[in-house]
Short mmCIF file of C-alpha atoms and ligand atoms in Angstrom, two decimals:
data_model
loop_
_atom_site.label_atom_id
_atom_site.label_comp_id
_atom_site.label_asym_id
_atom_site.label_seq_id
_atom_site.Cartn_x
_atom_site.Cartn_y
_atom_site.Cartn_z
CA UNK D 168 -106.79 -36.39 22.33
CA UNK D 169 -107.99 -39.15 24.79
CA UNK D 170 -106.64 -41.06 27.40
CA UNK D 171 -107.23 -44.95 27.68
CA UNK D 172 -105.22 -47.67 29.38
CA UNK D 173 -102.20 -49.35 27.70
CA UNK D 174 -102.27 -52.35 26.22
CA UNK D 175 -99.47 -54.92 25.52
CA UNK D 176 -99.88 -53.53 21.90
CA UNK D 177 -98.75 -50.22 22.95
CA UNK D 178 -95.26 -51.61 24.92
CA UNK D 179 -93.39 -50.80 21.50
CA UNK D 180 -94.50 -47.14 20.68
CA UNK D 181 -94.41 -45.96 24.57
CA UNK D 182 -90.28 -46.89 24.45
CA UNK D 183 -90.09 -44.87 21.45
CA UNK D 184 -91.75 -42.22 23.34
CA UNK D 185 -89.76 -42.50 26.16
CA UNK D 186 -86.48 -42.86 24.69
CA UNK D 187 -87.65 -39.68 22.56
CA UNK D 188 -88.39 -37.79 25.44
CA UNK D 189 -85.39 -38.46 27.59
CA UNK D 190 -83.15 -36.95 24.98
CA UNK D 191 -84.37 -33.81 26.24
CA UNK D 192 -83.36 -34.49 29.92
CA UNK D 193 -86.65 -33.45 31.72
CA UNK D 194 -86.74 -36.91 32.84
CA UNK D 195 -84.57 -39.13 35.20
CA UNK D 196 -84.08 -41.77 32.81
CA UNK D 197 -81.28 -41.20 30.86
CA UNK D 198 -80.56 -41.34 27.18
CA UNK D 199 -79.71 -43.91 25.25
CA UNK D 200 -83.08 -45.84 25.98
CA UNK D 201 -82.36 -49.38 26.17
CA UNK D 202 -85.68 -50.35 24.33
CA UNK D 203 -85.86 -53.83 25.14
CA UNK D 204 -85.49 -53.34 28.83
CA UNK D 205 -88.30 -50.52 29.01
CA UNK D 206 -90.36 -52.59 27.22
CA UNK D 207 -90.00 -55.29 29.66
CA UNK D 208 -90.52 -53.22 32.60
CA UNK D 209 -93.85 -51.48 30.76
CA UNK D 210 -95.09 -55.23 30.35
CA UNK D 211 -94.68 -55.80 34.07
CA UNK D 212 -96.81 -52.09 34.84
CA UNK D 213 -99.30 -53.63 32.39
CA UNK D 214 -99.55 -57.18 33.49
CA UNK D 215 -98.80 -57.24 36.78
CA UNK D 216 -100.73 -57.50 39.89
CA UNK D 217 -101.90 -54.60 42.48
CA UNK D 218 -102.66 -51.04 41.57
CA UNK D 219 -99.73 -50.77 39.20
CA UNK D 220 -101.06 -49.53 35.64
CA UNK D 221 -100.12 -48.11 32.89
CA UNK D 222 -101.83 -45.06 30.20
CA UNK D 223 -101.52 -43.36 26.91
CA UNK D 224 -102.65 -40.49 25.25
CA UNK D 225 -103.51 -40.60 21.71
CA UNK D 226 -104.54 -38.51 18.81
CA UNK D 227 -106.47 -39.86 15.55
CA UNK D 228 -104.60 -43.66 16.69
CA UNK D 229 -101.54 -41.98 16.95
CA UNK D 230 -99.84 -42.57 20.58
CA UNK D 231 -98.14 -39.26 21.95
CA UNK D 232 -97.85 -40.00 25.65
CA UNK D 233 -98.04 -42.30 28.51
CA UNK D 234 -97.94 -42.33 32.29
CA UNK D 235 -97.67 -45.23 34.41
CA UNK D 236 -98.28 -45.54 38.45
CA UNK D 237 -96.32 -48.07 40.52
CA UNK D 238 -96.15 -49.02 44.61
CA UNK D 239 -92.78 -49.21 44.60
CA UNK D 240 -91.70 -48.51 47.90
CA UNK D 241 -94.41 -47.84 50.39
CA UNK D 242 -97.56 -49.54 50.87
CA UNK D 243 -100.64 -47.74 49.55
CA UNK D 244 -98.51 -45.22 47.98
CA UNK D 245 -98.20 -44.74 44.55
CA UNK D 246 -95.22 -43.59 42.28
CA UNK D 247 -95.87 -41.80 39.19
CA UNK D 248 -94.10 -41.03 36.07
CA UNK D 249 -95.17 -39.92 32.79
CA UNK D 250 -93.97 -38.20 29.58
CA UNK D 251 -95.72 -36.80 26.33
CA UNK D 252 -94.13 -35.78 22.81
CA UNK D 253 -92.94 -31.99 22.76
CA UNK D 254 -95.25 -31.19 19.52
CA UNK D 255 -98.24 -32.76 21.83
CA UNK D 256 -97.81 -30.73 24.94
CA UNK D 257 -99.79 -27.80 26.27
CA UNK D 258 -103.49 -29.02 24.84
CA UNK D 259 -104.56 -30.75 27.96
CA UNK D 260 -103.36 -34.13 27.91
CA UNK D 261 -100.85 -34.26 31.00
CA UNK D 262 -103.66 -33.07 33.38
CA UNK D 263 -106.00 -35.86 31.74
CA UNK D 264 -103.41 -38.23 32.40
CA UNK D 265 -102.75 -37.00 35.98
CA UNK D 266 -106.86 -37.41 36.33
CA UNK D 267 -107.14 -40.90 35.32
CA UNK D 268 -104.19 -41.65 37.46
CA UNK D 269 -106.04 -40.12 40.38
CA UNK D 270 -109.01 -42.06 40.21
CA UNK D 271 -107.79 -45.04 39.32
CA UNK D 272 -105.27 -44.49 42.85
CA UNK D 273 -108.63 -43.82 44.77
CA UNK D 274 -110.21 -46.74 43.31
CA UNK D 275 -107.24 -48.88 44.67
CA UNK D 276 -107.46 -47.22 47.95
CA UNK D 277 -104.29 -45.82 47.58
CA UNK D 278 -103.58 -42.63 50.07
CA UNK D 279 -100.96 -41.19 48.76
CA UNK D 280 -99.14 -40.23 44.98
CA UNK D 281 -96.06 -39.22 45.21
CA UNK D 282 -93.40 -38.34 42.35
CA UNK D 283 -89.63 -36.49 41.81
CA UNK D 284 -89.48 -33.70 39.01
CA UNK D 285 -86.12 -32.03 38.36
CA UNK D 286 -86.28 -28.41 39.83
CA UNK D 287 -86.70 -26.26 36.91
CA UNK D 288 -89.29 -28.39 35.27
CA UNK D 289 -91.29 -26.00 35.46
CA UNK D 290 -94.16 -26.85 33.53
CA UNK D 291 -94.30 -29.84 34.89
CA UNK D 292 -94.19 -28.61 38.34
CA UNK D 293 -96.99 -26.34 37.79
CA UNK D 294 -99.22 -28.71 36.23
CA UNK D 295 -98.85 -31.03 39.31
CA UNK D 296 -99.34 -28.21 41.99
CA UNK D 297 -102.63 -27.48 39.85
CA UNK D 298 -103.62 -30.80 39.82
CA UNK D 299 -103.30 -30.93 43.85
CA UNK D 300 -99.25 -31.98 44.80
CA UNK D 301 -97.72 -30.44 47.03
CA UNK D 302 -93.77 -30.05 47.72
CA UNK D 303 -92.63 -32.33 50.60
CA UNK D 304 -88.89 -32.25 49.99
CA UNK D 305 -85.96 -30.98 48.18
CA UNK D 306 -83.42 -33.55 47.17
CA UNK D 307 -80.51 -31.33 46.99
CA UNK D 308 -77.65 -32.28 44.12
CA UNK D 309 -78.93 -35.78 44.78
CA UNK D 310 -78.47 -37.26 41.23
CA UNK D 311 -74.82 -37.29 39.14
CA UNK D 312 -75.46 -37.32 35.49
CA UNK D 313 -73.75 -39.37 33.41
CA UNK D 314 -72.37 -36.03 32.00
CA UNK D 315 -70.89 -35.50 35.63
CA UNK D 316 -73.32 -33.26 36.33
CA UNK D 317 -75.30 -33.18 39.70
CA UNK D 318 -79.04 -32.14 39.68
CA UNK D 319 -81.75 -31.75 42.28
CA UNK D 320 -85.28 -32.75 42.42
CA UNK D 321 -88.82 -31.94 44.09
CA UNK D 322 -90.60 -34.29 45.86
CA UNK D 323 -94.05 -34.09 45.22
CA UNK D 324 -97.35 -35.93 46.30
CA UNK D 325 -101.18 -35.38 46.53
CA UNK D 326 -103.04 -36.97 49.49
CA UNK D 327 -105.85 -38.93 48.36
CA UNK D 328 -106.86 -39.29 52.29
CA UNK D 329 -107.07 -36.67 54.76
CA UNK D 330 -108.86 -38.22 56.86
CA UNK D 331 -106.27 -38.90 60.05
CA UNK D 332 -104.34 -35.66 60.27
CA UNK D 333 -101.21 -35.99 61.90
CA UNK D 334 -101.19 -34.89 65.82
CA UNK D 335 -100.12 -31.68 66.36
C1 COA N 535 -95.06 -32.65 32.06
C2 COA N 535 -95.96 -33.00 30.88
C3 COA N 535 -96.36 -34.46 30.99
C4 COA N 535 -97.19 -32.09 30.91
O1 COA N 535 -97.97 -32.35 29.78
P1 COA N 535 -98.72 -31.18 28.97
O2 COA N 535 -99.51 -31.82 27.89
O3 COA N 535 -97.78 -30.14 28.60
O4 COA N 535 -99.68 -30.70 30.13
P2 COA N 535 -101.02 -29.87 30.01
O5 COA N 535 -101.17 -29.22 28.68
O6 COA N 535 -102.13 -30.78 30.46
O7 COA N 535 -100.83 -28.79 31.17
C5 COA N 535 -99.67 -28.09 31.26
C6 COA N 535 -99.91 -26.96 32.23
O8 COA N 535 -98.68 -26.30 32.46
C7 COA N 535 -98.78 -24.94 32.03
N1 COA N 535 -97.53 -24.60 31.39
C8 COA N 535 -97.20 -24.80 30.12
N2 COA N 535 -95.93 -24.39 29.93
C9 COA N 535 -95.47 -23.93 31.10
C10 COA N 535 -94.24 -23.38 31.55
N3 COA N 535 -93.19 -23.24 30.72
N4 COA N 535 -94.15 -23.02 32.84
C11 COA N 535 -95.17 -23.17 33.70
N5 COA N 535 -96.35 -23.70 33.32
C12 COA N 535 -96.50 -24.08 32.04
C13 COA N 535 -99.93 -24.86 31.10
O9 COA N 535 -100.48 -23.59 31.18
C14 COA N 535 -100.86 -25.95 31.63
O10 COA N 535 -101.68 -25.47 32.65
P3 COA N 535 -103.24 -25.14 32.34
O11 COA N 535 -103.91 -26.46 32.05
O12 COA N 535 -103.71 -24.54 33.62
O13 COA N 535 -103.23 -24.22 31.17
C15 COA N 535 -95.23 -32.79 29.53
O14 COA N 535 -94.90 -31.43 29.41
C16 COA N 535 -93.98 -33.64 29.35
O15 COA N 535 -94.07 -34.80 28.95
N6 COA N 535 -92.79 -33.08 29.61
C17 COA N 535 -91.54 -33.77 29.43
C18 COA N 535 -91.39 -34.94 30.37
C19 COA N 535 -91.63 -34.54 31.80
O16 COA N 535 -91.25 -33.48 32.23
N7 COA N 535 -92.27 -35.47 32.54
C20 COA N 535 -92.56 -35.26 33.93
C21 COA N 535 -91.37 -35.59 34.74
S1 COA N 535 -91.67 -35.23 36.47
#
């Protein structure tokens, strides 16, 4: 498996992935996948200015993941989100995505990624603390469900620079 940037080729197979993947409900977008819109917004990640960028992970030409960083609120701070295939999973390739999505955030001077992950995701969740995240916050029944349901989330970042610490 290897991790290389997206293309505008790739816009097509990532919404499959994502739509495929959000049928399971480890992610907050919700199924049914509008695959036009996604698209659209993948194109922007891809195309657009500043340190917003997109990845995928492949096997043999085969795409089986992607993960995408965007500044969406704060300056210098980047959001992540990403999502592989289930029969892909557990052979490395969400840590090499999280690494190529760390240094490409360093080389944009970026000092901060942040992310949500629902509660018990917990592979997820472990793969992010090993990569460096930390918990900063619990968003408590934050998020109604189109099945009426209300669900919490972690909020999660990795400090890419340490180097004013906050006064005591
Ligand atoms: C989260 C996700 C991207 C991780 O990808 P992956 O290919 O499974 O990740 P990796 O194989 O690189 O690493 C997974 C790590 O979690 C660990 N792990 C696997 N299953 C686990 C479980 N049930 N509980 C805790 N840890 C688990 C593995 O041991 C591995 O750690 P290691 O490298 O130290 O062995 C992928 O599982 C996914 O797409 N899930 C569905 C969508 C999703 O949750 N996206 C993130 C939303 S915040």
């Amino acid at each position: 498996m290897e991790v290389r940037r997206a293309t505008v080729d790739d816009i097509d197979v990532m919404a499959h992935v994502l739509a495929t993947v959000a049928e399971e409900g480890t992610l907050g977008t919700e199924p049914p996948v509008d695959l036009e819109v996604r698209g659209q917004r993948f194109r922007e990640l891809i195309e657009g200015q500043g340190p917003s960028a997109m990845w995928v992970l492949e096997d043999g030409g085969r795409v089986l993941g992607n993960a995408s960083v965007s500044e969406t609120r704060t300056s210098g701070v980047l959001t992540l989100g990403m999502a592989i295939l289930a029969e892909a999973r557990g052979r490395g390739g969400g840590r090499r995505l999280l690494e190529a999505i760390l240094e490409h955030a360093r080389s944009q001077g970026a000092h901060k990624v942040e992310l949500e992950a629902w509660t018990d995701n917990a592979r997820a969740i472990a793969l992010y603390v090993s990569t460096g995240f930390e918990v900063e916050g619990l968003r408590r029944n934050h998020y109604r469900r189109r099945d009426g349901s209300l669900r919490s989330t972690l909020l999660m970042a990795v400090l890419l620079d340490t180097s004013e610490p906050e006064p005591a």
